[in-house]
PDB file of C-alpha atoms in Angstrom:
ATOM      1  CA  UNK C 441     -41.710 -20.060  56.611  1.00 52.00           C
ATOM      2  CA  UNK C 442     -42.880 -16.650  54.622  1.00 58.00           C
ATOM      3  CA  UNK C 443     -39.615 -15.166  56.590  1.00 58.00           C
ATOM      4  CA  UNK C 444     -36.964 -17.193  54.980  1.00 55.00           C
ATOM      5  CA  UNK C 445     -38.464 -17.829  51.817  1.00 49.00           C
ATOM      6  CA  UNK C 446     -36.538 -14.517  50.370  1.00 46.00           C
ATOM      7  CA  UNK C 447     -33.318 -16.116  51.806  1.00 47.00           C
ATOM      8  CA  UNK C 448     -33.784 -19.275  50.217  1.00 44.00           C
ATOM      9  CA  UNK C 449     -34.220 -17.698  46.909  1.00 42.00           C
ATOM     10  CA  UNK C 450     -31.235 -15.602  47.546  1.00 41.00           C
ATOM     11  CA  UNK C 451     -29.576 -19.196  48.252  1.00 41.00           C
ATOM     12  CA  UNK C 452     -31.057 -20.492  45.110  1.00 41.00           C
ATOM     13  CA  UNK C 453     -29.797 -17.159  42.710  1.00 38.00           C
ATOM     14  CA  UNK C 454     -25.992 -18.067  44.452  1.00 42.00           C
ATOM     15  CA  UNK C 455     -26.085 -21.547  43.427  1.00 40.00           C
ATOM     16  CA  UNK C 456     -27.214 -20.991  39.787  1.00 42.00           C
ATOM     17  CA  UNK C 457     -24.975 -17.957  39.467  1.00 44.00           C
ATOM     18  CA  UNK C 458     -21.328 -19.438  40.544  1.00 54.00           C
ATOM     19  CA  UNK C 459     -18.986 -18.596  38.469  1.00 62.00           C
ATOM     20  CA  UNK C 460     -17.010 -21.188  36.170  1.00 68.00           C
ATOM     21  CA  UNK C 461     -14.645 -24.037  37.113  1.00 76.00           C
ATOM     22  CA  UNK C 462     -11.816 -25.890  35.981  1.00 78.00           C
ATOM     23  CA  UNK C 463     -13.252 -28.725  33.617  1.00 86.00           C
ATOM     24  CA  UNK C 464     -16.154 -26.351  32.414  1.00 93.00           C
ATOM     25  CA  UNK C 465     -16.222 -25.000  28.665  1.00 96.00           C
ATOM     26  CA  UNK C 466     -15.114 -21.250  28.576  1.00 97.00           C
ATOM     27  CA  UNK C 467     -17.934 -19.079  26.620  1.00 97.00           C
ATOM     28  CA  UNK C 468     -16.837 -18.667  22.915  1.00 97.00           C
ATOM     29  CA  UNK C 469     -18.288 -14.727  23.259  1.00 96.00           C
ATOM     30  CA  UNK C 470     -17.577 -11.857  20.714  1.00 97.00           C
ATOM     31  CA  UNK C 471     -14.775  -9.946  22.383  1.00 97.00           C
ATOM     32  CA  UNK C 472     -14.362  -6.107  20.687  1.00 96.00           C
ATOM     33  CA  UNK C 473     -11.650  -4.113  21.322  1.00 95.00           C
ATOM     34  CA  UNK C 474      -9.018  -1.780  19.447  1.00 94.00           C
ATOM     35  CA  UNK C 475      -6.378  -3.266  19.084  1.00 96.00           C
ATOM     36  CA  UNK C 476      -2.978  -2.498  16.891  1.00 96.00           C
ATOM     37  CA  UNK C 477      -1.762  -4.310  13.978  1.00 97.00           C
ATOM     38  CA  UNK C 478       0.868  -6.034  16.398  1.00 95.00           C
ATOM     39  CA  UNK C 479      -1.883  -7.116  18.587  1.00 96.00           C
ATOM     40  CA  UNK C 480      -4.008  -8.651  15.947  1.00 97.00           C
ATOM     41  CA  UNK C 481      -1.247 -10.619  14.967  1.00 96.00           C
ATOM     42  CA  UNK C 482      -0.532 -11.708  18.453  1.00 95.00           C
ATOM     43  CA  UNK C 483      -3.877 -13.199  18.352  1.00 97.00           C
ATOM     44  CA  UNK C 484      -3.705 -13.942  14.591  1.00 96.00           C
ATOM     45  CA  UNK C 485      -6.714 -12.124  13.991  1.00 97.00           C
ATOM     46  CA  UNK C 486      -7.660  -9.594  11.139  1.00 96.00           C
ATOM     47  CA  UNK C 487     -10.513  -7.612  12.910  1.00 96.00           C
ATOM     48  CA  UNK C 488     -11.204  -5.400  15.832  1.00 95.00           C
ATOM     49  CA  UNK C 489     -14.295  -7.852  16.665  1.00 96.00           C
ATOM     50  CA  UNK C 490     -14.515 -11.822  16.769  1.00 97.00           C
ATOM     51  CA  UNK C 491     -15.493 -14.996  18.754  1.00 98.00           C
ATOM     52  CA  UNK C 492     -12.538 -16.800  21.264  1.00 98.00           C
ATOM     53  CA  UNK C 493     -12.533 -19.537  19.417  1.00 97.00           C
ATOM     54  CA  UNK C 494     -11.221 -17.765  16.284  1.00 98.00           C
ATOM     55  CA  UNK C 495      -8.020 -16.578  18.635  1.00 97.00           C
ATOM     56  CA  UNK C 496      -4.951 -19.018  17.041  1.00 96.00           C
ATOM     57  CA  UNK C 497      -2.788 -20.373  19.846  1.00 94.00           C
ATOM     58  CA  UNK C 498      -2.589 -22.877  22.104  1.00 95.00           C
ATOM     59  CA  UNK C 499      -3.647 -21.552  25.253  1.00 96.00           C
ATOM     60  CA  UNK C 500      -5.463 -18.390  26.479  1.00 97.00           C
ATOM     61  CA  UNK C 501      -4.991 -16.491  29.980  1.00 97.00           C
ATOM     62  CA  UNK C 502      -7.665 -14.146  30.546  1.00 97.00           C
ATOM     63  CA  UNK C 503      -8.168 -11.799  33.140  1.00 98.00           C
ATOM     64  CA  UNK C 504     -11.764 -10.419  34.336  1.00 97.00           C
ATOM     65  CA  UNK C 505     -10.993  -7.062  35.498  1.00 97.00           C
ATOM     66  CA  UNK C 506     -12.773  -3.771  35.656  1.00 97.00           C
ATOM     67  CA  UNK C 507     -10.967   0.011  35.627  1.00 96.00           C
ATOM     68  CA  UNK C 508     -13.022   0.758  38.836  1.00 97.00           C
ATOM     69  CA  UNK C 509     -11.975  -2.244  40.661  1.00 97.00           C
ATOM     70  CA  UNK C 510      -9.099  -1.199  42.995  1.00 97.00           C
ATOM     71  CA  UNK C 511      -7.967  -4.721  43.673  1.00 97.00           C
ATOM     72  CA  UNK C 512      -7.598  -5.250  39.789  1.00 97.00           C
ATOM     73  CA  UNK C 513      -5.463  -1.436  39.102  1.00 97.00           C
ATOM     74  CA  UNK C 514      -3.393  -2.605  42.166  1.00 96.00           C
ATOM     75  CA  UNK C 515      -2.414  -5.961  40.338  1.00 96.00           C
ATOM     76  CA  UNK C 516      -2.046  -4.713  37.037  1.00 97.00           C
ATOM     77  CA  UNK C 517       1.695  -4.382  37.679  1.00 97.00           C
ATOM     78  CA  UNK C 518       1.785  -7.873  38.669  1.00 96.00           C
ATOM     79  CA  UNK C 519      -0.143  -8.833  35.762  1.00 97.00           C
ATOM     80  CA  UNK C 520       2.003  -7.549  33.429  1.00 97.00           C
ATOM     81  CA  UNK C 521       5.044  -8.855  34.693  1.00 96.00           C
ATOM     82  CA  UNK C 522       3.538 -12.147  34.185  1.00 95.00           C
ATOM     83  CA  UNK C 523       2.877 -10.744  30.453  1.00 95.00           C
ATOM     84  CA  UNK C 524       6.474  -9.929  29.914  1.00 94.00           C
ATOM     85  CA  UNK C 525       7.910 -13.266  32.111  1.00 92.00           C
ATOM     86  CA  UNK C 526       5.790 -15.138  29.832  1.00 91.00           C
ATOM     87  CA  UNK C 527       7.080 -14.246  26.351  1.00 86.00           C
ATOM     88  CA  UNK C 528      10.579 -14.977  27.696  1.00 87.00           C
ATOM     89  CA  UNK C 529       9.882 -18.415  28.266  1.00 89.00           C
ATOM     90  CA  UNK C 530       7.384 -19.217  25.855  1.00 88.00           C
ATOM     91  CA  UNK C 531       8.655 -17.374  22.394  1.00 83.00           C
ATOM     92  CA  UNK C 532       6.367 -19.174  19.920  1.00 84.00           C
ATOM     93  CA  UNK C 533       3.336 -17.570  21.880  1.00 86.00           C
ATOM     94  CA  UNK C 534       1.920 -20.323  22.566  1.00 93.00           C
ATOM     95  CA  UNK C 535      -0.530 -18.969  25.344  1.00 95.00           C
ATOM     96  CA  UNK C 536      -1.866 -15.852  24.748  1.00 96.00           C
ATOM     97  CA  UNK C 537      -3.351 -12.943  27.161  1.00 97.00           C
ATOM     98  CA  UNK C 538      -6.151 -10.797  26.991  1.00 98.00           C
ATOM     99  CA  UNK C 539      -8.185  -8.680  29.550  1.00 98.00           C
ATOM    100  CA  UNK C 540     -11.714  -8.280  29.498  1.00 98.00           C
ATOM    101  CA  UNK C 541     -13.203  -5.142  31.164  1.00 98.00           C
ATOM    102  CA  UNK C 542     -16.267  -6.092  32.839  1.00 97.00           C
ATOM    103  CA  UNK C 543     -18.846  -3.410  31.837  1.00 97.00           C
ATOM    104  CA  UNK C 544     -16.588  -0.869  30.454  1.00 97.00           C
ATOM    105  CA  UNK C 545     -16.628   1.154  27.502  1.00 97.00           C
ATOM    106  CA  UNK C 546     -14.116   2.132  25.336  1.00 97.00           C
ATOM    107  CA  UNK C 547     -12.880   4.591  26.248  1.00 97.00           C
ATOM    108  CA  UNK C 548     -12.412   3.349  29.858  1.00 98.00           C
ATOM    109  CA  UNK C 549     -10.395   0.205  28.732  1.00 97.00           C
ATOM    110  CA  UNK C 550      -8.074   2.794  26.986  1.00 97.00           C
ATOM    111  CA  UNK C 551      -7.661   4.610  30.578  1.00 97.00           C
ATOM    112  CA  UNK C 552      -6.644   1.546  32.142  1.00 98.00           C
ATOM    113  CA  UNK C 553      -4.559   0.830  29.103  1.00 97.00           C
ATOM    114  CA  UNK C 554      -2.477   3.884  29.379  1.00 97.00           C
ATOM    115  CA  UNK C 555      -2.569   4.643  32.703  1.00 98.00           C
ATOM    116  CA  UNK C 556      -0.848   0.500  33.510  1.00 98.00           C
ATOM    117  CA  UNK C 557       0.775   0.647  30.379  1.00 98.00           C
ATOM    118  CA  UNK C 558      -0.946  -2.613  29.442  1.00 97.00           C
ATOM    119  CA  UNK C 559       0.378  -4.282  26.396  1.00 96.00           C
ATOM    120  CA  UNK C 560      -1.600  -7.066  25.580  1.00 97.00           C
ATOM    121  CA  UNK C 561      -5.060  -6.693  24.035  1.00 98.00           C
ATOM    122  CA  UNK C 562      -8.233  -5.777  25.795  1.00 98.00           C
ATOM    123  CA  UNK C 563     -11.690  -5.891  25.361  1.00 98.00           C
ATOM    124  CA  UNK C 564     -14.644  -4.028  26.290  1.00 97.00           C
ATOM    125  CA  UNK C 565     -18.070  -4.796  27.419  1.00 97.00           C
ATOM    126  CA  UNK C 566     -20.115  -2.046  27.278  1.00 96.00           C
ATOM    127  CA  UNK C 567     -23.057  -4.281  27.746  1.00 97.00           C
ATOM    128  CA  UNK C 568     -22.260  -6.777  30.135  1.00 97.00           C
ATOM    129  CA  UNK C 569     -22.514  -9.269  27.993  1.00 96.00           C
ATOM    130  CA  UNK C 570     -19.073 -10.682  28.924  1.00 95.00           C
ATOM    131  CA  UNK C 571     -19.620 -10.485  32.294  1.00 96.00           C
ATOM    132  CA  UNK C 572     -22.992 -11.729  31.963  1.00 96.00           C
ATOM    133  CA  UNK C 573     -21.455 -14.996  29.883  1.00 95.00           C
ATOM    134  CA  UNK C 574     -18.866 -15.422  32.607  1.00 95.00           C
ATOM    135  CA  UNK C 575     -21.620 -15.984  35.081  1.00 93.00           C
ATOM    136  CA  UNK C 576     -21.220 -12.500  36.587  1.00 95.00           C
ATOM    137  CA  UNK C 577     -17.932 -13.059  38.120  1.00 95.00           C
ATOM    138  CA  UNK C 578     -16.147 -11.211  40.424  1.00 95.00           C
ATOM    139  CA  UNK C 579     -13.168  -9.276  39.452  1.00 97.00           C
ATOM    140  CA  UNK C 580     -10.220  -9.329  39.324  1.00 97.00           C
ATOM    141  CA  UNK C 581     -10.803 -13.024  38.086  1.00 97.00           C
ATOM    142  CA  UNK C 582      -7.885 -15.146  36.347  1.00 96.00           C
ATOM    143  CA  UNK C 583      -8.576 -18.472  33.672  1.00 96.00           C
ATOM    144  CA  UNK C 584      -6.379 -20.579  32.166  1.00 96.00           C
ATOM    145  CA  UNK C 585      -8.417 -21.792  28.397  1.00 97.00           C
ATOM    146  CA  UNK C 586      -6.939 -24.691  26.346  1.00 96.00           C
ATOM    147  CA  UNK C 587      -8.330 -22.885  23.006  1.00 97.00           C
ATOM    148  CA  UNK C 588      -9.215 -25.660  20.664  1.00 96.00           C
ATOM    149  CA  UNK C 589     -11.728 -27.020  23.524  1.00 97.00           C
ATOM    150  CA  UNK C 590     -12.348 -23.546  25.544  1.00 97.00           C
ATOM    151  CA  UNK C 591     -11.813 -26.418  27.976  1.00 97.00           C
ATOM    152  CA  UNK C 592     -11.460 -23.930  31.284  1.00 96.00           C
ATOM    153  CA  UNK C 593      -8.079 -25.499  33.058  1.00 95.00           C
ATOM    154  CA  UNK C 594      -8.133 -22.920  35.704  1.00 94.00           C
ATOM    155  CA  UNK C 595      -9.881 -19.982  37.600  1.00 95.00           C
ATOM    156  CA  UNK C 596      -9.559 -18.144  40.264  1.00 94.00           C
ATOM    157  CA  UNK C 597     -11.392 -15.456  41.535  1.00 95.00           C
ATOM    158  CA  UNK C 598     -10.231 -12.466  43.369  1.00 94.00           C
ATOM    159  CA  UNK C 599      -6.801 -11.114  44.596  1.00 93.00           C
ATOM    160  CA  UNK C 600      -3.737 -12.071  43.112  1.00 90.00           C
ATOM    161  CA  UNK C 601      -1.948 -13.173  46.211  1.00 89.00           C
ATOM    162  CA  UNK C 602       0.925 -14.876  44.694  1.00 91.00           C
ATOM    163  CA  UNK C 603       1.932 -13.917  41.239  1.00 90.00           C
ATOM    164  CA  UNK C 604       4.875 -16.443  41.025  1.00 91.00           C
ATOM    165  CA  UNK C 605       2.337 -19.122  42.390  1.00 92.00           C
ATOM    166  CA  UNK C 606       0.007 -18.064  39.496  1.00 91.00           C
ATOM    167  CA  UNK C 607       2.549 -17.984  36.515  1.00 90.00           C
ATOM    168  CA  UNK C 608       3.931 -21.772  37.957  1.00 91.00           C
ATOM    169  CA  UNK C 609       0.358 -22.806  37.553  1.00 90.00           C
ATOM    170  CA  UNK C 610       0.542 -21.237  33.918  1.00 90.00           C
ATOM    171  CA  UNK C 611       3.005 -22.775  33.203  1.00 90.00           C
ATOM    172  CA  UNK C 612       2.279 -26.156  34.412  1.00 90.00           C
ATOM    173  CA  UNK C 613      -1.370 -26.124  32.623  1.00 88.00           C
ATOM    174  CA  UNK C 614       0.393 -25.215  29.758  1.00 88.00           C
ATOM    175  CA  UNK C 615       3.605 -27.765  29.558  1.00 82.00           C
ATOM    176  CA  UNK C 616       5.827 -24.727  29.646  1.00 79.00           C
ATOM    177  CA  UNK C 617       8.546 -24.547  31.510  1.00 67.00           C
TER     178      UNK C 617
END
């Protein structure tokens, strides 16, 4: 029994630590970030720092990435397409995006701002706090937030296989079409 008793704990530490689902409430953290006076307004914000919650729009597509995750600077493209396809068909900005860099500082969210040419805002966490409130999920990780519940309407973690696949099910969480 002394032989698997560190595997069960390992098995227990997995079970508690799984990342969110669709139907659980998104984690109204501080997100901190420099963003530009267009940004702010995108979120319709009037600081650099401030809780989810206080973001004004309808919906809220975040993506979990880090600037030393290969999968995540590989779909950054991708991601930004979906950025771009998404103010065509949704013009009142209705859902809006934001990356959070999963332990990065500052200056390494404005690396992986310039060198993807990212446009819409991102955040650092310095302290893993984010990551920490996310349950420590992997990245690249995508959610889909109704934002006057933080209700979580969708997540997935890892790979973005199919980008149209993912911006259909944006679009159908979101009753945009």
């Amino acid at each position: 029994m002394k032989r698997f008793a560190p595997m069960l704990f390992a098995l227990a530490l997995m079970m508690f630590a799984t990342a969110a689902v669709a139907g659980d409430t998104f984690p109204d953290m501080k997100l901190s970030g420099k963003l530009s006076d267009a940004q702010k307004a995108y979120l319709g914000v009037t600081a650099d720092s401030f809780n989810v919650s206080e973001i004004k729009g309808d919906y809220l597509f975040v993506e979990a990435y880090s600037m030393y995750c290969p999968i995540c600077q590989r779909d950054a493209a991708e991601v930004n397409e979906m950025y771009a396809a998404m103010a065509s068909v949704d013009p009142k900005s209705t859902v809006k995006f934001v990356g959070l860099a999963m332990g990065n500082t500052p200056f390494e969210v404005e690396f992986y701002r310039k060198k993807y040419e990212v446009e819409f805002p991102l955040f650092q966490d310095e302290d893993y706090s984010v990551h920490k409130a996310l349950k420590e999920v992997g990245t690249p990780a995508f959610y889909i937030v109704k934002l006057d519940t933080l209700e979580i309407l969708f997540m997935s973690e890892g790979e973005l296989k199919d980008k149209d696949a993912l911006m259909e099910t944006l679009k159908a969480n979101t009753n945009l079409q």
